[in-house]
Coordinates of C-alpha atoms and ligand atoms in Angstrom, one line a residue:
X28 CA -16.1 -40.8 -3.5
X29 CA -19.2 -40.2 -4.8
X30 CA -18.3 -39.8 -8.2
X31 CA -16.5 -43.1 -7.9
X32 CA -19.6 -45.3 -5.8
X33 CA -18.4 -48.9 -6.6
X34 CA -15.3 -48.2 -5.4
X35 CA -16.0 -47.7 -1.9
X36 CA -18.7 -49.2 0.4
X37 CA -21.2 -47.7 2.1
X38 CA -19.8 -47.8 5.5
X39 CA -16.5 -46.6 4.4
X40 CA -18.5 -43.3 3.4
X41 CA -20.1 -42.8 6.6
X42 CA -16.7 -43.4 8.1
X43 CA -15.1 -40.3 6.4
X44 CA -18.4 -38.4 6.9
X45 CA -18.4 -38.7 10.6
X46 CA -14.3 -38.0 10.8
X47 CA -14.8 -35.2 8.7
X48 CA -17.9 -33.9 10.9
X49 CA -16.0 -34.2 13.5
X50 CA -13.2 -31.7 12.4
X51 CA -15.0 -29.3 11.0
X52 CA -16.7 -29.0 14.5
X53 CA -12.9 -29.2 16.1
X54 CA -12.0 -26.4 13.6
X55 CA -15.2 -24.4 14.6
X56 CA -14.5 -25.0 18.5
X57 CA -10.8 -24.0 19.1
X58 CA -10.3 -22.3 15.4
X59 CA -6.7 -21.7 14.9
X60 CA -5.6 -24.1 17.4
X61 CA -6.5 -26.6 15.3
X62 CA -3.7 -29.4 14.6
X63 CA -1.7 -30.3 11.8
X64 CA -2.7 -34.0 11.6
X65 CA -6.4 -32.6 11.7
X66 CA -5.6 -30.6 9.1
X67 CA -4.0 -33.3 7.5
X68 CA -7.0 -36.0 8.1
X69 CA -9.3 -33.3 6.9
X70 CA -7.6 -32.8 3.8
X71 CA -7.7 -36.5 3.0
X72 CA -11.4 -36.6 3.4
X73 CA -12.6 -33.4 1.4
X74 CA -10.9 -34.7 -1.8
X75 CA -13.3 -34.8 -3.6
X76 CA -16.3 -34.9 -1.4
X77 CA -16.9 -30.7 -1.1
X78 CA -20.5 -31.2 -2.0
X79 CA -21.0 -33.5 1.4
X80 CA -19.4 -30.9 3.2
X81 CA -21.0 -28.1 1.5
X82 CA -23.7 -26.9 4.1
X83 CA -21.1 -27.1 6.4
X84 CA -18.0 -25.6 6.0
X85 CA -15.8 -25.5 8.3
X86 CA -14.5 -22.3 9.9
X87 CA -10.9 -21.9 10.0
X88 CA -9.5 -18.6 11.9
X89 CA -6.0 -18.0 11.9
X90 CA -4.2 -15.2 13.6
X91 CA -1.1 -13.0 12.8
X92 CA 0.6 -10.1 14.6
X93 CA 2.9 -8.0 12.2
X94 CA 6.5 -7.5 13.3
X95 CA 9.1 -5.3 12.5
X96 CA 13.2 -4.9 13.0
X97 CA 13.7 -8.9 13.3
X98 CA 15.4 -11.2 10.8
X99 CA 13.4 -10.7 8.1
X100 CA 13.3 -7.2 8.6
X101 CA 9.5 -7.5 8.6
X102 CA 6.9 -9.8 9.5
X103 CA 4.3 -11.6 9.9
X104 CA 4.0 -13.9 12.8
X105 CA 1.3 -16.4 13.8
X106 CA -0.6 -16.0 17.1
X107 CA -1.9 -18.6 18.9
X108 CA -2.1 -22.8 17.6
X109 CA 0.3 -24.2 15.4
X110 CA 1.4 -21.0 14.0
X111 CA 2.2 -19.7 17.4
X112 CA 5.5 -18.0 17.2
X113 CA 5.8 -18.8 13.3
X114 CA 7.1 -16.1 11.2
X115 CA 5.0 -15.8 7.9
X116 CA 3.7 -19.0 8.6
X117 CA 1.9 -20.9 6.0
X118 CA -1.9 -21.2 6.4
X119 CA -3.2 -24.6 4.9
X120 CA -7.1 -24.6 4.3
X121 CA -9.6 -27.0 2.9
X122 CA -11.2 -26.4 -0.6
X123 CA -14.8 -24.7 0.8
X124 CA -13.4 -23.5 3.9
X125 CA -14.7 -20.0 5.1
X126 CA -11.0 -18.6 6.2
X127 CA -11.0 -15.8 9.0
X128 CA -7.5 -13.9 9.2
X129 CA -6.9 -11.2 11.8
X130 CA -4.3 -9.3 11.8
X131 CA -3.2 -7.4 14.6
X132 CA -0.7 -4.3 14.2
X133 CA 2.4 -5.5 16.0
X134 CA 3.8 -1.6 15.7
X135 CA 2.6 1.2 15.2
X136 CA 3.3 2.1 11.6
X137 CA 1.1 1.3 8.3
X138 CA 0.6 -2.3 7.2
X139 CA -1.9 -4.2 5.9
X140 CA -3.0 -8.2 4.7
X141 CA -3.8 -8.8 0.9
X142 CA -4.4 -12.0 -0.8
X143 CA -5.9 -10.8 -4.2
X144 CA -6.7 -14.0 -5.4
X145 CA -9.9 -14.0 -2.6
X146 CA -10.1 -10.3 -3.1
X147 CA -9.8 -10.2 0.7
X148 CA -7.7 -7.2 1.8
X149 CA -8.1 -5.9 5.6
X150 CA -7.6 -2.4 4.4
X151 CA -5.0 -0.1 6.4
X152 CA -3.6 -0.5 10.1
X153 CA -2.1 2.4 11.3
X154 CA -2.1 2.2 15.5
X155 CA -0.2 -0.5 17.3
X156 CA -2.5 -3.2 18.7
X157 CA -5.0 -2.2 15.8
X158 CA -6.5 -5.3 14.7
X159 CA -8.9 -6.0 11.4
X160 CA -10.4 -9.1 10.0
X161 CA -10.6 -10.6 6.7
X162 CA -13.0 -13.6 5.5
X163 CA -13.1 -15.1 2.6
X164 CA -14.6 -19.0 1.1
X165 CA -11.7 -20.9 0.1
X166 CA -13.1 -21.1 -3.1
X167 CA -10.5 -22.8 -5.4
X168 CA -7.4 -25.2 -4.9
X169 CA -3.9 -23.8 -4.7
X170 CA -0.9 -21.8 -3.5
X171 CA -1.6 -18.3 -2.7
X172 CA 0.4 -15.2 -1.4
X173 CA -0.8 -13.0 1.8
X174 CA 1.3 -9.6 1.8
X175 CA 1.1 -6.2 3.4
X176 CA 0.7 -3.7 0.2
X177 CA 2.9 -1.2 2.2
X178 CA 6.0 -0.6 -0.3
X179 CA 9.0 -2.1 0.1
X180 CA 7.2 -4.6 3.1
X181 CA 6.6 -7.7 1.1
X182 CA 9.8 -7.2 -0.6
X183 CA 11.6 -7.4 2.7
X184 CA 9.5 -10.3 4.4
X185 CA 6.1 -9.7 4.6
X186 CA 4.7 -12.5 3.1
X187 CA 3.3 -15.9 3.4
X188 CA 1.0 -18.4 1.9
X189 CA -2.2 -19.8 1.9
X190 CA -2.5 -23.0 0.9
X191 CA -6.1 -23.8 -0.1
X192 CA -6.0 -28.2 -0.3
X193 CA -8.5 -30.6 -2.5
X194 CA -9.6 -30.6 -5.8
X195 CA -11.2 -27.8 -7.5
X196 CA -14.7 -28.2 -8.0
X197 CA -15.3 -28.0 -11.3
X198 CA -16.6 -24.0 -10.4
X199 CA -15.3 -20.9 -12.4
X200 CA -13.5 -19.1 -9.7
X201 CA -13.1 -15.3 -10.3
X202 CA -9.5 -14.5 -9.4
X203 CA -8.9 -10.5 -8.3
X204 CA -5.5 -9.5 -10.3
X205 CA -4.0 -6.2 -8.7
X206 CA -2.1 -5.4 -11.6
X207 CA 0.7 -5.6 -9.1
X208 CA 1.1 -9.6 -9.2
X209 CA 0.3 -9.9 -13.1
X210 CA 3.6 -7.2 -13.5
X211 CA 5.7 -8.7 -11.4
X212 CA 5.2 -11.9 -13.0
X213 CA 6.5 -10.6 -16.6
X214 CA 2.9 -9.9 -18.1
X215 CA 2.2 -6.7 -20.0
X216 CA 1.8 -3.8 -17.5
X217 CA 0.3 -0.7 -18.5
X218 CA -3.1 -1.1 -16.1
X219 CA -5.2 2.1 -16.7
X220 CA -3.9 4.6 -13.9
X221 CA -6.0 4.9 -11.2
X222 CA -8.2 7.8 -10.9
X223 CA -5.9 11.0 -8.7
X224 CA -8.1 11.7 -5.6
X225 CA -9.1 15.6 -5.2
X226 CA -5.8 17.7 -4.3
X227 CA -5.5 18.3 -0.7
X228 CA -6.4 21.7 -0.4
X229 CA -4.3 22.3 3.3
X230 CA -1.4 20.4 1.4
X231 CA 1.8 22.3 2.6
X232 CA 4.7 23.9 0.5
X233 CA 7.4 21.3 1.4
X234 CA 10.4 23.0 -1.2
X235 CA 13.1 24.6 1.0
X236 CA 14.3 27.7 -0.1
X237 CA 17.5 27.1 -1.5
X238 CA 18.8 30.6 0.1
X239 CA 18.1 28.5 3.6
X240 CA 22.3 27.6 4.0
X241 CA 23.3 27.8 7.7
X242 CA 26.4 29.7 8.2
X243 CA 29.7 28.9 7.6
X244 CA 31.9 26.7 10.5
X245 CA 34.3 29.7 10.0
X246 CA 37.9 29.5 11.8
X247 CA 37.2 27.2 14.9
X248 CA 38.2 23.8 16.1
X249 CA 36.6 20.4 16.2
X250 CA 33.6 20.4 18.8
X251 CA 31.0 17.7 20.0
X252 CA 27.3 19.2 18.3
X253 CA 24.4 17.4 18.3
X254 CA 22.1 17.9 15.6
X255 CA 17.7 17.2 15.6
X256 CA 16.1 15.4 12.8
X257 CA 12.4 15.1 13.0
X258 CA 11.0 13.1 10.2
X259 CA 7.5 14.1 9.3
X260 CA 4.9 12.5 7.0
X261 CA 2.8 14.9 5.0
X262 CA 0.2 16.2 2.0
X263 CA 2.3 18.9 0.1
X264 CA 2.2 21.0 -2.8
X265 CA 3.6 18.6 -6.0
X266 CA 3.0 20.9 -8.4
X267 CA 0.5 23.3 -9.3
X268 CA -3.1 22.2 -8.5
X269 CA -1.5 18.4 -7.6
X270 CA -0.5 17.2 -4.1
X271 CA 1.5 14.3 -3.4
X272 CA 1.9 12.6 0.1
X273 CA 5.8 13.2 1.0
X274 CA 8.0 12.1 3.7
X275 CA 10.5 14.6 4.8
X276 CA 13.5 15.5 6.8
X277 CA 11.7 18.7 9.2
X278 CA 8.6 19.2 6.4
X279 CA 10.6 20.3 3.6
X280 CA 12.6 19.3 0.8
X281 CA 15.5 18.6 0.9
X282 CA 15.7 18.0 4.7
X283 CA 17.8 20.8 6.8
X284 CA 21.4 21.3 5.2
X285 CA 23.8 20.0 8.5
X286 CA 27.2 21.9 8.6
X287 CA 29.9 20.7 10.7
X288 CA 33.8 21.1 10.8
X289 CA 36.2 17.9 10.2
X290 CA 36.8 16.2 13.5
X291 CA 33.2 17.9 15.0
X292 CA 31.9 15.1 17.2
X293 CA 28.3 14.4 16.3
X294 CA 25.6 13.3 18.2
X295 CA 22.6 12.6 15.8
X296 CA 19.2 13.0 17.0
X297 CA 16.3 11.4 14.8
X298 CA 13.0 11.7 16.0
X299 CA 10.0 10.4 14.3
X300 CA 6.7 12.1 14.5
X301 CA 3.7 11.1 16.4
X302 CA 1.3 10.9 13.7
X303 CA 3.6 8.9 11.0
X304 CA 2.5 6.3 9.6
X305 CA 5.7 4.6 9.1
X306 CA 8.9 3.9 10.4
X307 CA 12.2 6.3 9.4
X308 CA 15.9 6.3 9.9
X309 CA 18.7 8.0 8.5
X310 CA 22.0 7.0 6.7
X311 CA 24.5 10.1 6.3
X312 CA 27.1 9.4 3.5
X313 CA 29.7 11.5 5.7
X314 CA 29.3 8.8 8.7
X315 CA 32.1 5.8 9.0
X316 CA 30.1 3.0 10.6
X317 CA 27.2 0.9 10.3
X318 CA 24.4 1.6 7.9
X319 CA 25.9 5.1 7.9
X320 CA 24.0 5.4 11.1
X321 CA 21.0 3.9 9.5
X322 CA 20.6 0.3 11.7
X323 CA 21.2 2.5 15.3
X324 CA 18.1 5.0 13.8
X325 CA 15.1 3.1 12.7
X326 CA 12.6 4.7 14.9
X327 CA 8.7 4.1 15.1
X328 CA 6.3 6.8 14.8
X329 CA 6.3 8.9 18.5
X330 CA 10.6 7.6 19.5
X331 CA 13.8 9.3 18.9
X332 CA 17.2 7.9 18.3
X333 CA 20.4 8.6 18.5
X334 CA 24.0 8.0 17.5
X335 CA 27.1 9.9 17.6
X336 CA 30.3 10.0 14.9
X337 CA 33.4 11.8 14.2
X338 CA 33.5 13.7 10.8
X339 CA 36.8 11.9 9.5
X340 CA 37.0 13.9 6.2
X341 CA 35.5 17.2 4.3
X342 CA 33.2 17.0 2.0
X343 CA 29.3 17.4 0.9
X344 CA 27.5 14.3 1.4
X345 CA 24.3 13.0 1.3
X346 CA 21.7 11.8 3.9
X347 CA 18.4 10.1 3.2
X348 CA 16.2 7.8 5.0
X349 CA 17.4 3.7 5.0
X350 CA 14.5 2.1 6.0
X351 CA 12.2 0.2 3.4
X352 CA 12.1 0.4 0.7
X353 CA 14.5 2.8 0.8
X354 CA 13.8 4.4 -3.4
X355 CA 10.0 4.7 -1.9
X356 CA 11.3 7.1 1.3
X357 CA 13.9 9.2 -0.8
X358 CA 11.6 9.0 -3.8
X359 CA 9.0 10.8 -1.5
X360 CA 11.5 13.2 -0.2
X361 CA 13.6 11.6 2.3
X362 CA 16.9 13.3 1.5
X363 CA 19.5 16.3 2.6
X364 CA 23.1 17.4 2.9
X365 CA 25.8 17.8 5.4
X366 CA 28.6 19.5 5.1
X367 CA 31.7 18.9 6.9
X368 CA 33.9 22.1 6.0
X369 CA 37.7 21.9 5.9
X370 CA 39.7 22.9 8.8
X371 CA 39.4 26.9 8.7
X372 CA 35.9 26.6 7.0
X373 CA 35.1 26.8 3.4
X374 CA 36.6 30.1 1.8
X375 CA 34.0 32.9 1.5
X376 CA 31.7 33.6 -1.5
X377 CA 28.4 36.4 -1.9
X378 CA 25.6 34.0 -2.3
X379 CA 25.3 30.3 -1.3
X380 CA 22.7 28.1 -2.3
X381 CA 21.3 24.6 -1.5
X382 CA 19.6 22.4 -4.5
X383 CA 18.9 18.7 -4.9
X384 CA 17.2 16.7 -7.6
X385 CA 14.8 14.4 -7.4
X386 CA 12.3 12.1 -9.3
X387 CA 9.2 11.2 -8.5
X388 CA 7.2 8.3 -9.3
X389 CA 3.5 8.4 -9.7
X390 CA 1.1 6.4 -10.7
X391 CA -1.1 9.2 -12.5
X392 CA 0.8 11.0 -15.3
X393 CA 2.5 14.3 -15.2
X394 CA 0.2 17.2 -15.1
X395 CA -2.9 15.3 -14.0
X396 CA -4.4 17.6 -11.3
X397 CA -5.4 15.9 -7.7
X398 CA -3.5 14.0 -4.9
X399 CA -1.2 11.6 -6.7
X400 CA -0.7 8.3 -5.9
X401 CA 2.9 6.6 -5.8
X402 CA 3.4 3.7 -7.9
X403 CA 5.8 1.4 -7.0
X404 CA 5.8 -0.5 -10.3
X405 CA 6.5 3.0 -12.0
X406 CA 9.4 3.1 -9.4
X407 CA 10.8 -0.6 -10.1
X408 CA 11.0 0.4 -13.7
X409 CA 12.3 3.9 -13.1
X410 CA 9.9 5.8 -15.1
X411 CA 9.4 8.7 -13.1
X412 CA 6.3 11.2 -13.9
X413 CA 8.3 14.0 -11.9
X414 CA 11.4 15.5 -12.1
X415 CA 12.2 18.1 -9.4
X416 CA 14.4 20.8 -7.7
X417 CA 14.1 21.0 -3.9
X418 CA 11.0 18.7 -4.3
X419 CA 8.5 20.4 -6.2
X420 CA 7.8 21.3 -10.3
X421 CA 9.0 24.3 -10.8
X422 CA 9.8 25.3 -7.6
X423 CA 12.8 27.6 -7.9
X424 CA 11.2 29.1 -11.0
X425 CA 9.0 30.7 -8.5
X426 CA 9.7 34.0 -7.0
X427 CA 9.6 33.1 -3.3
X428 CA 12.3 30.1 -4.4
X429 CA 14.0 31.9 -7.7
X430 CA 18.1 32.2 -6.7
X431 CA 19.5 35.9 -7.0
X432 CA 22.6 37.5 -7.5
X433 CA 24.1 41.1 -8.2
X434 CA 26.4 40.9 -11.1
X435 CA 30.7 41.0 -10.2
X436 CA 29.0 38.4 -7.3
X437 CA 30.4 34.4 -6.9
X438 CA 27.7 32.4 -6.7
X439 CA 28.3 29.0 -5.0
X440 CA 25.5 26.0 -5.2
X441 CA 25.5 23.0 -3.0
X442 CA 24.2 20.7 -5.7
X443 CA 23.1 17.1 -4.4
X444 CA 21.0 14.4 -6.1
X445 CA 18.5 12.3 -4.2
X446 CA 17.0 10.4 -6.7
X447 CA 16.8 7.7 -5.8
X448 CA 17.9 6.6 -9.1
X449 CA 18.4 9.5 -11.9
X450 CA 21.8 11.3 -12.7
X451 CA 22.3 15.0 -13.0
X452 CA 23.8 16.0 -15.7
X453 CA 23.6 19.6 -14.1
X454 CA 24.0 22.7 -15.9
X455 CA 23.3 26.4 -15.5
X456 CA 22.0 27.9 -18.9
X457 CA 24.2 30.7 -20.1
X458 CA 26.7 30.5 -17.3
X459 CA 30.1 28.4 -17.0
X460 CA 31.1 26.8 -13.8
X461 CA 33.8 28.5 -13.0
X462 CA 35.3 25.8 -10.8
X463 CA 33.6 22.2 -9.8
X464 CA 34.3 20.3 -7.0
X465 CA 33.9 17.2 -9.0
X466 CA 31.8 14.6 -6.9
X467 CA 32.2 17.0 -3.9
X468 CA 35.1 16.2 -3.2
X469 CA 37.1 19.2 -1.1
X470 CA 40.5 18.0 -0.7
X471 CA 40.7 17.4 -4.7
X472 CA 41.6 20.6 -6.6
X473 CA 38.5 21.6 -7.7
X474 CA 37.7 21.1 -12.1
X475 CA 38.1 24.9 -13.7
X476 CA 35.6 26.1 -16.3
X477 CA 32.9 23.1 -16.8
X478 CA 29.9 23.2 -18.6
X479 CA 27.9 20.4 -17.5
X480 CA 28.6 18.5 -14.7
X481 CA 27.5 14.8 -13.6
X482 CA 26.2 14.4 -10.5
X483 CA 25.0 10.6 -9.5
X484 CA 22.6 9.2 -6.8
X485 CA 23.5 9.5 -3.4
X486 CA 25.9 12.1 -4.7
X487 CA 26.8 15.8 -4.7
X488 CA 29.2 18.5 -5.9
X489 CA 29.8 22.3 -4.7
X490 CA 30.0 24.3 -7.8
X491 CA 31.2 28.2 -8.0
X492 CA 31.3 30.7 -10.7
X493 CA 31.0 34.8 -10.7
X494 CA 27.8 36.5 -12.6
X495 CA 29.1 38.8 -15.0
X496 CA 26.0 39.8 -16.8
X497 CA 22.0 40.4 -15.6
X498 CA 19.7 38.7 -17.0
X499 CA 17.7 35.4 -16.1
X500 CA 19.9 32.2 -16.1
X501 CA 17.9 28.5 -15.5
X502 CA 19.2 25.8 -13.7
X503 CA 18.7 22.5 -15.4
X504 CA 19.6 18.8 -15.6
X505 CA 20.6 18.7 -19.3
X506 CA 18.8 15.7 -20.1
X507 CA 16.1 18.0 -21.1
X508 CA 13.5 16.1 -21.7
X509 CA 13.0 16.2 -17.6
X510 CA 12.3 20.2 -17.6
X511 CA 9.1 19.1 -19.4
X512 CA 8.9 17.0 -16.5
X513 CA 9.3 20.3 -13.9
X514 CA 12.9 20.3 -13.7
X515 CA 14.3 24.0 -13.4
X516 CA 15.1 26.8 -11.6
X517 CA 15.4 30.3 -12.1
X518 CA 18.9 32.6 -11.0
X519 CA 18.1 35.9 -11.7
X520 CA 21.2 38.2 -11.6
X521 CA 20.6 42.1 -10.9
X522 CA 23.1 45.3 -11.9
X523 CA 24.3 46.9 -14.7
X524 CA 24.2 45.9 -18.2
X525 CA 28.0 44.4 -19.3
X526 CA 28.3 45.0 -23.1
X527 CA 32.0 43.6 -23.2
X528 CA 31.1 40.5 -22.3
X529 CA 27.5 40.3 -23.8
X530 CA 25.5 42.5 -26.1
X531 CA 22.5 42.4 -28.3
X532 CA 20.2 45.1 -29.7
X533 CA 17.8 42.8 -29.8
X534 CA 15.0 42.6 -27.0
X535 CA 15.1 39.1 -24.6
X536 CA 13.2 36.5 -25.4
X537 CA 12.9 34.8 -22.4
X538 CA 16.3 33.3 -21.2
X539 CA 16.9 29.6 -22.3
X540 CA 16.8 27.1 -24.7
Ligands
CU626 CU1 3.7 -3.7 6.2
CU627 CU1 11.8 6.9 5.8

């Protein structure tokens, strides 16, 4: 209008002037009740005229209460005027506009509200009814995206948009680019990684020892057992000098191996810890029903659930956690066994032991020092920094978590793989399997004298072989490149020396590749 003056008469002006007053004090007065034809009318009259408005921007408050465990699986919904009861409503704004968003924690696990593009960003809510406020000036015309940064929460819902109306006025509008957004959208990503925090010096050791194996079923019939999961959020140990934040099964990785007989009725227990930050549930791979468990299971920080199944068939299965996104709770540790023995229990051996892989993806490269942060990009693409035996680097090369044997000993390894996403090729240096339970399967003749064997995601296999000669043997995933990346684990095998088998006169020099 007032770039175009002979186009419109005087009183025409004033017109506008006073209707869009007149909404801008509506939109002040009852903020996010504010209707859509006033939002409509008010669009109409700000094209173009921002610099009438300009001392007077209107105020525009919107409201939105997160919500998880609905269809989509997460949420936000508005609160209050037209976006009362609207999931991931869309928020229309004028050009100018100072914008006001709270958000109120619907739950109480970890969200938060983003939109980069006004660098607004109400930081993290963590207690249920927790509310925080963003505002922002609508600086610049167009669609933008408001999403919690949680991982895995935009993905499955948590998302809406803002859409700012009217022309752009002619300013240069700084835009905030996450890096996130710019790689999503196909543009070269290799941002700079952020700096690692200082490690968390009361950080726990999370690897399980891979001696902890629960005791054989043995020779009994089918009972009703109920096992108690406790999921638990925590700083541990990632690797030397570096911390991670995990999620766990019980504090430790893998979570609790769970042994049970064929036709054992089990009631599962899974109880979330007070002070998590997010929600957790469980899928076990030897379950027949629903999510594996997983949809009766997702439980909030502080509540327990429960569900209760019949071990149809023997086997060594996974569990893990099922509740988005799912890579980012394995990834971080969320993982286990169960074992569901045959009738008359699994035949005895010397020394059982309990191992599973995983990867880890951070955004800080391998061997930087610190608390690492995840990266969820790094995750997308599968580029783990991390490879890992019961959760840490080098965990089992240690001597609290080495494996040992005496020699004329059978060895047998419960050998599962996490992930989320990287196959075992797994393989003990200097040994041969003598048999394989290919895939862990237990009601297939096991394979006889393997090398290497492939274990995939979500997967496991029960491996045997007798140590015939002392020495130090390492466990590895023979895609070697990952024991750069902390993947091993030590055997070390005691007892006399067996020349007919091996011999050198030379002195060891160390024990592997
Ligand atoms: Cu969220
Ligand atoms: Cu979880």
């Amino acid at each position: 209008m007032l770039n175009e003056p002979g186009r419109k008469s005087v009183s025409t002006m004033v017109f506008w002037f006073v209707i869009v007053l007149f909404f801008m004090l509506l939109a002040g007065v009852i903020g996010n009740e504010r209707s859509n034809a006033a939002q409509n009318s008010a669009r109409g009259a700000l094209t173009g005229s921002a610099a009438n408005v300009a001392d007077e921007a209107a105020v525009v408050e919107y409201t939105l209460r997160t919500r998880i465990g609905e269809n989509p699986a997460m949420a936000y919904v508005g609160v209050g005027g037209d976006i009362d009861g609207v999931v991931n409503p869309a928020l229309v704004v004028n050009v100018g506009d100072k914008v006001r968003i709270t958000v109120i924690n619907g739950d109480p696990t970890l969200h938060d509200l983003n939109i980069d593009a006004f660098n607004a960003h109400t930081g993290e809510l963590v207690a249920a009814e927790q509310t925080a406020t963003v505002e922002f000036v609508a600086t610049q015309a167009g669609m933008y995206e408001y999403y919690c940064s949680v991982p895995g929460h935009r993905e499955v819902g948590m998302k809406g948009t803002l859409d700012v109306v009217g022309e752009h006025t002619g300013q240069v509008v700084q835009v905030a680019d996450t890096g996130y957004t710019a790689a999503a959208a196909g543009a070269p990503s290799s941002p700079a990684a952020p700096a690692a925090g200082p490690a968390d010096a009361a950080a726990a050791i999370i690897s399980r020892n891979p001696a902890d194996v629960p005791p054989t079923v043995g020779d009994r019939g089918p009972q009703t057992i109920e096992v108690d999961l406790e999921t638990v959020e925590l700083n541990g140990v990632l690797a030397d000098g570096t911390t991670y934040r995990y999620m766990t099964f019980g504090g430790q990785v893998p979570g609790p191996m769970v042994r049970v007989r064929v036709d054992d009725t089990v009631t599962l227990v899974l109880h979330n810890q007070e002070d998590s930050q997010l929600s957790h549930s469980i899928d076990l791979h030897a379950v027949t029903g629903p999510g594996g468990g997983a949809v009766y299971t997702a439980v909030m920080p502080g509540e327990s659930a429960s569900f209760t199944f019949k071990a149809l068939a023997p086997g060594v299965y996974v569990y893990h956690c099922a509740t988005p996104s799912v890579a980012h709770h394995i990834t971080s540790g969320m993982y286990g066994l169960i074992v569901v023995e045959p009738e008359g229990g699994l035949p005895p051996v010397d020394r059982e032991y309990y191992i599973m892989q995983g990867e880890m993806y951070t955004a800080q490269p391998f061997g930087t020092p610190g608390q690492l942060d995840f990266s969820y990009q790094a995750m997308l693409d599968e580029q783990p920094q991390y490879y890992v035996f019961n959760g840490a680097a080098g965990a089992l090369t240690q001597d609290a978590f080495a494996l040992h044997a005496n020699v004329g000993e059978t060895v047998r390894i419960y050998f599962g793989v996490g992930g989320p996403n990287a196959i075992s090729s797994f393989h003990v240096i200097g040994e041969i399997l003598d048999r394989v339970y290919d895939l862990a399967s237990l009601t297939s003749p096991p394979m006889t004298n393997v090398q290497t064997t492939l274990v995939p995601p979500g997967g496991a296999t029960m491996v045997e072989f007798k140590v015939e000669v002392p020495g130090r043997y390492i466990l590895v995933d023979h895609a070697l490149s990952r024991l750069e990346r902390g993947l091993a684990g030590y055997l070390i095998v005691d007892g006399e020396a067996n020349p007919e088998i091996f011999f050198s006169e030379e002195a060891p020099d160390g024990s592997g590749h």
